[in-house]
Amino acid sequence: MDATAINGSGPARSAASITLEDVGKTYPDGTVAVGDFSLEVHAGELTVLIGPSGCGKSTILRMINRLIEPTHGRIVIDGQDILKRNPVELRRHIGYVIQNVGLFPHQNIRTNVGTVPRLLGWDKKRINERADELLELVGLDPARFAKRYPHELSGGQRQRIGVARALAADPLVLLMDEPFSAVDPIARGRLQEEFLRLQATVRKTIVLVTHDIDEAVRLGDRIAVLAEGGRLLQYAPPAELLSKPDSTAVGDFVGADRGIRRLAVTPLRQAMTPPTAIMAGRPTVDAEGTLYDALAAMLASDAAEVVVVEDGKTVGVVTRTSVFEVPEAEATV
């Protein structure tokens, strides 16, 4: 890939940290959208901003790429204060994915994906090669899709194109504002799964806004729970957030069923014990799965335990009792 630093120079790499220091936005009528908000987003991680409507999460996202100018505070990406940068130039080095994608209807898919590289002055051959590379990366065959137009694609396919376009110039930072909420639940689940696969490949620094706690838990390396006025209530990995909410407000937001959600982000290896001599006939689950996968397999087979397999070999066993005995403090991803 052709990694580009946020300042347009420096050694090639794929991600950069983001630091927000006492950032706020107050509108002329006195409305405080975001108070004094501070957050450290680690390079290569996916941070989720979540909270009720009106808590300022989308405002924070847009201040990072200066679609909204902060009233005060400091935003640093890749060691540089972005408020001292030309905002148009800055945005060309930050990927941005929105809910309704925003593809240009009069341009074919290859041209849409190549938008930012074209603005950066890449030659046509390089743009087309990059567009086709990204179409393959998001699971769309360039031979079939490159010359199609947005109206010829499904909602899920258009959303994939939006992600490909955001990655076209290989930005260090990717901002996503409820990217999967406009598609049906089945397509959304598939898109989330494909996005996790994609992130494992490209390892960008991503800030994602959502109102869906299940999506936040599934996708996020860390989750920032916000309250009205952009107040940060808690910032933690999913398992920690679910097992140890800092306050009643956070506990209420993540839900009374947070114990079940915690199983989905806890590796089953934490409850695994060595295999016994007789394992035949037991349901199996992959070693890279979670406690949720193990419990689901037990319930589906009315079994008290599951066999853990890795590369076709039995490596352990997880019992129903051990699933619920994993200490909350150890439930980490």
Tab-separated table of C-alpha atoms in Angstrom:
chain	number	residue	atom	x	y	z
A	1	MET	CA	0.000	0.000	0.000
A	2	ASP	CA	0.903	3.608	-0.444
A	3	ALA	CA	0.687	4.882	3.119
A	4	THR	CA	0.603	8.650	3.439
A	5	ALA	CA	1.325	10.491	6.662
A	6	ILE	CA	-1.208	13.070	7.774
A	7	ASN	CA	1.266	15.812	6.965
A	8	GLY	CA	2.042	14.331	3.571
A	9	SER	CA	5.596	13.281	4.452
A	10	GLY	CA	7.509	10.854	6.626
A	11	PRO	CA	7.983	7.103	6.497
A	12	ALA	CA	5.182	4.936	5.182
A	13	ARG	CA	2.980	3.358	7.853
A	14	SER	CA	-0.658	2.477	8.199
A	15	ALA	CA	-1.980	4.261	11.295
A	16	ALA	CA	-1.514	7.226	13.635
A	17	SER	CA	-2.695	8.134	17.110
A	18	ILE	CA	-5.358	10.786	17.696
A	19	THR	CA	-5.367	12.999	20.786
A	20	LEU	CA	-8.253	15.277	21.722
A	21	GLU	CA	-7.416	17.742	24.515
A	22	ASP	CA	-10.287	19.689	26.123
A	23	VAL	CA	-12.081	19.948	22.768
A	24	GLY	CA	-15.435	21.687	22.771
A	25	LYS	CA	-18.092	23.138	20.508
A	26	THR	CA	-20.495	25.902	21.524
A	27	TYR	CA	-22.840	27.369	18.921
A	28	PRO	CA	-23.636	31.105	18.637
A	29	ASP	CA	-27.021	30.650	20.366
A	30	GLY	CA	-25.221	29.289	23.427
A	31	THR	CA	-25.944	25.602	22.796
A	32	VAL	CA	-23.098	23.451	24.113
A	33	ALA	CA	-22.836	20.466	21.778
A	34	VAL	CA	-19.572	19.272	23.344
A	35	GLY	CA	-18.043	20.553	26.585
A	36	ASP	CA	-14.418	19.826	27.446
A	37	PHE	CA	-13.787	16.470	25.799
A	38	SER	CA	-10.466	14.622	26.022
A	39	LEU	CA	-9.603	11.233	24.537
A	40	GLU	CA	-6.547	9.280	23.374
A	41	VAL	CA	-7.122	7.008	20.382
A	42	HIS	CA	-4.280	4.522	19.954
A	43	ALA	CA	-2.711	3.964	16.535
A	44	GLY	CA	-4.165	0.957	14.740
A	45	GLU	CA	-7.140	0.589	17.085
A	46	LEU	CA	-10.856	0.984	16.447
A	47	THR	CA	-12.453	3.320	18.980
A	48	VAL	CA	-16.237	3.521	19.161
A	49	LEU	CA	-18.088	6.652	20.281
A	50	ILE	CA	-21.512	5.716	21.627
A	51	GLY	CA	-24.220	7.430	23.599
A	52	PRO	CA	-27.798	8.711	23.382
A	53	SER	CA	-28.966	11.054	20.640
A	54	GLY	CA	-27.670	14.566	21.158
A	55	CYS	CA	-24.598	13.545	23.172
A	56	GLY	CA	-22.204	15.088	20.622
A	57	LYS	CA	-20.611	11.942	19.211
A	58	SER	CA	-21.060	12.942	15.551
A	59	THR	CA	-19.946	16.480	16.366
A	60	ILE	CA	-16.718	15.107	17.843
A	61	LEU	CA	-16.154	12.992	14.735
A	62	ARG	CA	-16.641	15.970	12.437
A	63	MET	CA	-14.321	18.134	14.500
A	64	ILE	CA	-11.551	15.588	13.901
A	65	ASN	CA	-11.654	16.290	10.162
A	66	ARG	CA	-12.751	19.906	10.648
A	67	LEU	CA	-16.114	19.674	8.974
A	68	ILE	CA	-17.057	21.419	12.213
A	69	GLU	CA	-14.573	23.834	13.734
A	70	PRO	CA	-14.103	23.397	17.498
A	71	THR	CA	-14.702	26.406	19.711
A	72	HIS	CA	-11.720	25.490	21.861
A	73	GLY	CA	-9.252	22.730	22.541
A	74	ARG	CA	-6.557	20.898	20.623
A	75	ILE	CA	-6.714	17.937	18.224
A	76	VAL	CA	-3.465	16.151	17.396
A	77	ILE	CA	-3.073	13.500	14.690
A	78	ASP	CA	0.275	11.890	13.999
A	79	GLY	CA	1.921	14.388	16.354
A	80	GLN	CA	0.574	17.458	14.556
A	81	ASP	CA	-2.068	19.961	15.668
A	82	ILE	CA	-4.637	19.724	12.877
A	83	LEU	CA	-6.119	23.126	13.703
A	84	LYS	CA	-2.962	24.601	12.204
A	85	ARG	CA	-3.466	22.693	8.947
A	86	ASN	CA	-5.360	23.671	5.812
A	87	PRO	CA	-8.703	21.875	6.384
A	88	VAL	CA	-9.182	20.846	2.738
A	89	GLU	CA	-5.705	19.338	2.546
A	90	LEU	CA	-6.252	17.657	5.908
A	91	ARG	CA	-9.474	15.938	4.773
A	92	ARG	CA	-7.736	14.473	1.746
A	93	HIS	CA	-5.590	12.455	4.149
A	94	ILE	CA	-8.431	11.292	6.386
A	95	GLY	CA	-10.876	8.613	5.244
A	96	TYR	CA	-14.534	9.418	5.936
A	97	VAL	CA	-17.504	7.047	5.691
A	98	ILE	CA	-21.060	8.240	6.341
A	99	GLN	CA	-24.374	6.468	6.825
A	100	ASN	CA	-25.754	7.027	3.328
A	101	VAL	CA	-22.360	6.577	1.625
A	102	GLY	CA	-22.594	9.695	-0.586
A	103	LEU	CA	-21.357	8.098	-3.806
A	104	PHE	CA	-21.493	10.286	-6.918
A	105	PRO	CA	-24.435	8.879	-8.945
A	106	HIS	CA	-23.070	10.023	-12.324
A	107	GLN	CA	-19.705	8.279	-11.845
A	108	ASN	CA	-18.988	4.574	-12.115
A	109	ILE	CA	-17.624	2.647	-9.154
A	110	ARG	CA	-13.973	2.753	-10.196
A	111	THR	CA	-14.177	6.553	-10.640
A	112	ASN	CA	-15.944	6.943	-7.273
A	113	VAL	CA	-13.254	4.965	-5.463
A	114	GLY	CA	-10.520	7.019	-7.141
A	115	THR	CA	-11.925	10.399	-6.048
A	116	VAL	CA	-9.299	11.361	-3.462
A	117	PRO	CA	-6.273	9.992	-5.356
A	118	ARG	CA	-7.451	12.021	-8.335
A	119	LEU	CA	-7.554	15.171	-6.186
A	120	LEU	CA	-4.064	14.350	-4.957
A	121	GLY	CA	-2.771	14.264	-8.528
A	122	TRP	CA	-2.200	10.543	-9.009
A	123	ASP	CA	-1.920	9.408	-12.630
A	124	LYS	CA	-4.833	7.492	-14.190
A	125	LYS	CA	-3.095	4.106	-14.294
A	126	ARG	CA	-2.176	4.273	-10.625
A	127	ILE	CA	-5.709	5.369	-9.681
A	128	ASN	CA	-7.322	2.511	-11.583
A	129	GLU	CA	-4.936	-0.040	-10.099
A	130	ARG	CA	-5.608	1.248	-6.605
A	131	ALA	CA	-9.381	1.233	-7.166
A	132	ASP	CA	-9.323	-2.363	-8.403
A	133	GLU	CA	-7.095	-3.410	-5.488
A	134	LEU	CA	-9.584	-1.965	-3.028
A	135	LEU	CA	-12.613	-3.476	-4.747
A	136	GLU	CA	-10.989	-6.869	-4.286
A	137	LEU	CA	-10.163	-6.015	-0.685
A	138	VAL	CA	-13.816	-5.278	0.142
A	139	GLY	CA	-14.985	-8.421	-1.655
A	140	LEU	CA	-16.228	-7.006	-4.962
A	141	ASP	CA	-14.798	-8.351	-8.221
A	142	PRO	CA	-13.444	-5.394	-10.268
A	143	ALA	CA	-14.328	-7.178	-13.504
A	144	ARG	CA	-17.995	-7.196	-12.442
A	145	PHE	CA	-18.357	-3.994	-10.452
A	146	ALA	CA	-15.784	-1.394	-11.558
A	147	LYS	CA	-17.892	-0.046	-14.445
A	148	ARG	CA	-21.246	-0.216	-12.709
A	149	TYR	CA	-23.004	2.834	-11.252
A	150	PRO	CA	-24.215	3.274	-7.668
A	151	HIS	CA	-27.895	2.721	-8.524
A	152	GLU	CA	-26.981	-0.745	-9.853
A	153	LEU	CA	-25.704	-1.905	-6.448
A	154	SER	CA	-27.419	-3.063	-3.280
A	155	GLY	CA	-27.220	-0.984	-0.108
A	156	GLY	CA	-24.592	-3.297	1.352
A	157	GLN	CA	-22.502	-3.139	-1.822
A	158	ARG	CA	-22.674	0.666	-1.852
A	159	GLN	CA	-21.514	0.715	1.755
A	160	ARG	CA	-18.505	-1.412	0.832
A	161	ILE	CA	-17.705	1.023	-1.970
A	162	GLY	CA	-17.862	3.851	0.581
A	163	VAL	CA	-15.263	2.081	2.701
A	164	ALA	CA	-13.085	1.419	-0.363
A	165	ARG	CA	-13.256	5.088	-1.362
A	166	ALA	CA	-12.293	6.176	2.154
A	167	LEU	CA	-9.229	3.908	2.008
A	168	ALA	CA	-8.178	4.904	-1.516
A	169	ALA	CA	-5.301	7.230	-0.580
A	170	ASP	CA	-4.270	4.893	2.261
A	171	PRO	CA	-5.048	7.354	5.075
A	172	LEU	CA	-3.664	6.936	8.560
A	173	VAL	CA	-7.078	7.706	10.063
A	174	LEU	CA	-10.568	6.527	9.103
A	175	LEU	CA	-13.708	8.200	10.483
A	176	MET	CA	-17.040	6.361	10.265
A	177	ASP	CA	-20.405	7.903	11.164
A	178	GLU	CA	-22.979	5.119	11.690
A	179	PRO	CA	-21.717	3.390	8.539
A	180	PHE	CA	-23.919	0.285	8.715
A	181	SER	CA	-27.173	1.617	10.153
A	182	ALA	CA	-28.887	2.205	6.787
A	183	VAL	CA	-28.881	-1.474	5.788
A	184	ASP	CA	-31.090	-4.325	6.999
A	185	PRO	CA	-30.031	-6.358	10.063
A	186	ILE	CA	-28.836	-9.390	8.096
A	187	ALA	CA	-26.733	-7.297	5.713
A	188	ARG	CA	-25.454	-5.260	8.662
A	189	GLY	CA	-24.171	-8.374	10.422
A	190	ARG	CA	-22.367	-9.489	7.273
A	191	LEU	CA	-20.875	-6.043	6.729
A	192	GLN	CA	-19.623	-5.952	10.302
A	193	GLU	CA	-17.985	-9.348	9.884
A	194	GLU	CA	-16.340	-8.286	6.622
A	195	PHE	CA	-15.230	-5.029	8.183
A	196	LEU	CA	-13.508	-6.882	11.030
A	197	ARG	CA	-11.684	-8.965	8.431
A	198	LEU	CA	-10.723	-5.824	6.536
A	199	GLN	CA	-9.443	-4.061	9.662
A	200	ALA	CA	-7.328	-7.105	10.532
A	201	THR	CA	-5.676	-6.600	7.131
A	202	VAL	CA	-5.243	-2.812	6.959
A	203	ARG	CA	-4.987	-1.941	10.704
A	204	LYS	CA	-6.080	1.677	10.411
A	205	THR	CA	-6.803	4.025	13.288
A	206	ILE	CA	-10.597	4.176	13.208
A	207	VAL	CA	-13.097	6.292	15.103
A	208	LEU	CA	-16.614	4.947	14.614
A	209	VAL	CA	-19.873	6.499	15.787
A	210	THR	CA	-22.839	4.248	16.524
A	211	HIS	CA	-25.951	4.141	18.685
A	212	ASP	CA	-25.943	0.323	18.758
A	213	ILE	CA	-24.210	-1.184	21.797
A	214	ASP	CA	-24.033	-4.629	20.152
A	215	GLU	CA	-22.196	-3.121	17.177
A	216	ALA	CA	-19.873	-1.246	19.526
A	217	VAL	CA	-19.026	-4.407	21.464
A	218	ARG	CA	-18.526	-6.433	18.296
A	219	LEU	CA	-16.284	-3.955	16.475
A	220	GLY	CA	-14.514	-1.825	19.044
A	221	ASP	CA	-11.083	-2.260	20.581
A	222	ARG	CA	-12.184	0.441	23.012
A	223	ILE	CA	-15.558	2.068	23.610
A	224	ALA	CA	-16.162	5.637	24.760
A	225	VAL	CA	-19.584	6.101	26.371
A	226	LEU	CA	-20.791	9.689	26.155
A	227	ALA	CA	-23.527	11.634	27.914
A	228	GLU	CA	-25.285	14.848	26.901
A	229	GLY	CA	-22.893	17.682	26.151
A	230	GLY	CA	-20.131	15.343	25.074
A	231	ARG	CA	-19.250	14.277	28.625
A	232	LEU	CA	-17.104	11.149	28.692
A	233	LEU	CA	-18.570	8.658	31.171
A	234	GLN	CA	-16.225	5.719	30.546
A	235	TYR	CA	-13.539	4.679	28.071
A	236	ALA	CA	-12.567	1.008	28.153
A	237	PRO	CA	-12.228	-2.223	26.161
A	238	PRO	CA	-15.609	-3.916	25.556
A	239	ALA	CA	-15.203	-6.687	28.133
A	240	GLU	CA	-14.186	-4.238	30.861
A	241	LEU	CA	-17.043	-1.902	30.013
A	242	LEU	CA	-19.556	-4.742	30.249
A	243	SER	CA	-18.151	-6.334	33.385
A	244	LYS	CA	-17.326	-3.194	35.358
A	245	PRO	CA	-19.432	-0.141	34.390
A	246	ASP	CA	-18.064	2.948	36.141
A	247	SER	CA	-21.504	4.272	37.007
A	248	THR	CA	-25.208	3.499	37.072
A	249	ALA	CA	-25.593	5.614	33.929
A	250	VAL	CA	-23.108	3.456	32.021
A	251	GLY	CA	-24.644	0.254	33.388
A	252	ASP	CA	-28.113	1.384	32.299
A	253	PHE	CA	-26.824	2.294	28.844
A	254	VAL	CA	-25.016	-0.980	28.129
A	255	GLY	CA	-28.079	-2.876	29.377
A	256	ALA	CA	-29.129	-5.394	31.986
A	257	ASP	CA	-28.064	-8.211	29.639
A	258	ARG	CA	-24.452	-7.015	29.581
A	259	GLY	CA	-23.376	-10.335	31.104
A	260	ILE	CA	-24.469	-12.115	27.920
A	261	ARG	CA	-22.728	-9.505	25.785
A	262	ARG	CA	-19.579	-10.046	27.846
A	263	LEU	CA	-19.517	-13.684	26.789
A	264	ALA	CA	-19.325	-12.558	23.154
A	265	VAL	CA	-16.062	-10.665	23.754
A	266	THR	CA	-14.375	-13.153	26.093
A	267	PRO	CA	-12.059	-15.723	24.431
A	268	LEU	CA	-13.155	-19.252	25.274
A	269	ARG	CA	-9.524	-20.135	26.018
A	270	GLN	CA	-10.026	-18.402	29.367
A	271	ALA	CA	-12.453	-21.154	30.399
A	272	MET	CA	-10.719	-24.039	28.595
A	273	THR	CA	-9.289	-27.026	30.445
A	274	PRO	CA	-7.244	-29.954	29.062
A	275	PRO	CA	-9.283	-32.537	27.094
A	276	THR	CA	-10.427	-35.708	28.820
A	277	ALA	CA	-9.938	-39.185	27.424
A	278	ILE	CA	-13.471	-39.494	26.018
A	279	MET	CA	-14.463	-36.623	23.743
A	280	ALA	CA	-16.411	-38.413	21.010
A	281	GLY	CA	-19.928	-37.159	20.328
A	282	ARG	CA	-19.476	-33.766	21.955
A	283	PRO	CA	-20.242	-30.590	19.995
A	284	THR	CA	-17.159	-28.717	18.820
A	285	VAL	CA	-16.154	-25.067	18.688
A	286	ASP	CA	-13.129	-23.381	17.156
A	287	ALA	CA	-10.342	-22.340	19.522
A	288	GLU	CA	-10.556	-18.749	18.283
A	289	GLY	CA	-14.195	-18.504	19.352
A	290	THR	CA	-15.747	-16.849	22.386
A	291	LEU	CA	-17.597	-18.060	25.448
A	292	TYR	CA	-20.796	-17.060	23.667
A	293	ASP	CA	-19.955	-19.493	20.842
A	294	ALA	CA	-19.283	-22.242	23.365
A	295	LEU	CA	-22.544	-21.655	25.239
A	296	ALA	CA	-24.526	-21.479	21.992
A	297	ALA	CA	-23.083	-24.840	20.879
A	298	MET	CA	-23.972	-26.394	24.243
A	299	LEU	CA	-27.551	-25.118	24.132
A	300	ALA	CA	-28.029	-26.211	20.500
A	301	SER	CA	-26.905	-29.771	21.360
A	302	ASP	CA	-28.293	-29.883	24.911
A	303	ALA	CA	-24.749	-30.673	26.059
A	304	ALA	CA	-22.914	-29.775	29.241
A	305	GLU	CA	-19.584	-29.212	27.506
A	306	VAL	CA	-17.965	-28.554	24.146
A	307	VAL	CA	-14.740	-29.773	22.597
A	308	VAL	CA	-12.325	-27.026	21.524
A	309	VAL	CA	-10.552	-27.724	18.245
A	310	GLU	CA	-7.664	-25.992	16.493
A	311	ASP	CA	-6.443	-26.967	13.031
A	312	GLY	CA	-8.577	-30.093	13.255
A	313	LYS	CA	-7.080	-31.231	16.550
A	314	THR	CA	-8.687	-31.370	19.983
A	315	VAL	CA	-6.956	-28.899	22.297
A	316	GLY	CA	-9.332	-28.622	25.225
A	317	VAL	CA	-12.819	-28.661	26.662
A	318	VAL	CA	-15.156	-25.964	27.976
A	319	THR	CA	-17.962	-26.842	30.368
A	320	ARG	CA	-21.165	-24.961	31.000
A	321	THR	CA	-20.065	-24.340	34.578
A	322	SER	CA	-16.686	-22.918	33.528
A	323	VAL	CA	-18.369	-20.445	31.161
A	324	PHE	CA	-20.049	-18.728	34.097
A	325	GLU	CA	-17.093	-19.006	36.450
A	326	VAL	CA	-14.709	-16.869	34.381
A	327	PRO	CA	-13.935	-13.929	36.715
A	328	GLU	CA	-15.227	-10.634	35.369
A	329	ALA	CA	-11.840	-9.005	35.981
A	330	GLU	CA	-10.252	-11.530	33.589
A	331	ALA	CA	-12.787	-11.111	30.826
A	332	THR	CA	-10.624	-9.203	28.389
A	333	VAL	CA	-10.245	-9.315	24.641
